[in-house]
Steps between C-alpha positions, in 0.01 A plus 500: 500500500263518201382793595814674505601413227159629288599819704843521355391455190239757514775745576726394230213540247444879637851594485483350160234698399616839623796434334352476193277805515807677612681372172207561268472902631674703219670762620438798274858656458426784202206681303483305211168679442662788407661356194391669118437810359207707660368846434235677735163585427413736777711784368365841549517715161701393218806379680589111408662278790681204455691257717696175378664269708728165393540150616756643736309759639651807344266740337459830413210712530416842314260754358451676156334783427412529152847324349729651804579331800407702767587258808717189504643294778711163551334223666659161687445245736842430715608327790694655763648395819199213463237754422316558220430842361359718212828724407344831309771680254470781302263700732725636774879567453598183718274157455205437787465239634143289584497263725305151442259503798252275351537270226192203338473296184305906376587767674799667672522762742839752554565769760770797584385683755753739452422555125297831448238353249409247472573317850305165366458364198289187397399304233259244428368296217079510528310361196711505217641848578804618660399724780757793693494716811773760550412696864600725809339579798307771329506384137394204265558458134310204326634288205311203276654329244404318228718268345635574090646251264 
């Protein structure tokens, strides 16, 4: 009878635990690394990029060329139907729509498959800098950030 007892207990202290480490995981539910201003430093010739995203995940990202902006587009996390997704405005007549494939505490990865270019997008935060992939099946456009006051 002892001995069942020391095994009950053994079981109620592993249940215990795993509920707790269940508990204790953090579920990472938006980018908050994307958060400030940030302009990117891998420009080719005298174009300057910019993106800046808000506490609610709304930002804007754009590109001057001397003092004209040559490129600008409208930036936001949303929810939809329970899915996340990176909604792009001001590039094609209608808004596209990226779906939230994979999501950590610093990066995020999107998809449309049906989108002409890009099909994926991801970002990531690696050492201090705020890094970007746009890409297709046939072609990849690299982005790093650094972040401005």
């Amino acid at each position: 009878m002892y001995e069942q007892k020391l095994f009950d207990m053994k079981q109620l202290f592993f249940i215990f635990f795993l509920l707790i480490i269940v508990s204790c995981k953090q579920e990472v539910t938006n980018p908050d690394f994307l958060i400030g201003k940030w302009k990117r430093v891998n420009n080719e010739g005298s174009k300057e990029t910019f993106e800046i995203w808000n506490q609610n995940f709304n930002g804007v990202g754009y590109s001057l060329q001397e003092k004209d902006t040559v490129f600008k587009e409208i930036l936001s996390i949303v929810e939809f139907k329970g899915n996340k997704y990176l909604q792009v405005t001001g590039v094609n007549q209608n808004p596209t729509l990226f779906e939230i494939t994979e999501l950590t505490k610093n990066s995020f990865t999107c998809t449309n498959p049906s989108n002409e270019f890009p099909k994926v997008i991801s970002y990531w935060l690696e050492d201090k800098q705020l890094k970007a992939k746009v890409a297709n099946d046939d072609f990849t456009i690299d982005f790093v950030f650094d972040k401005i006051k």
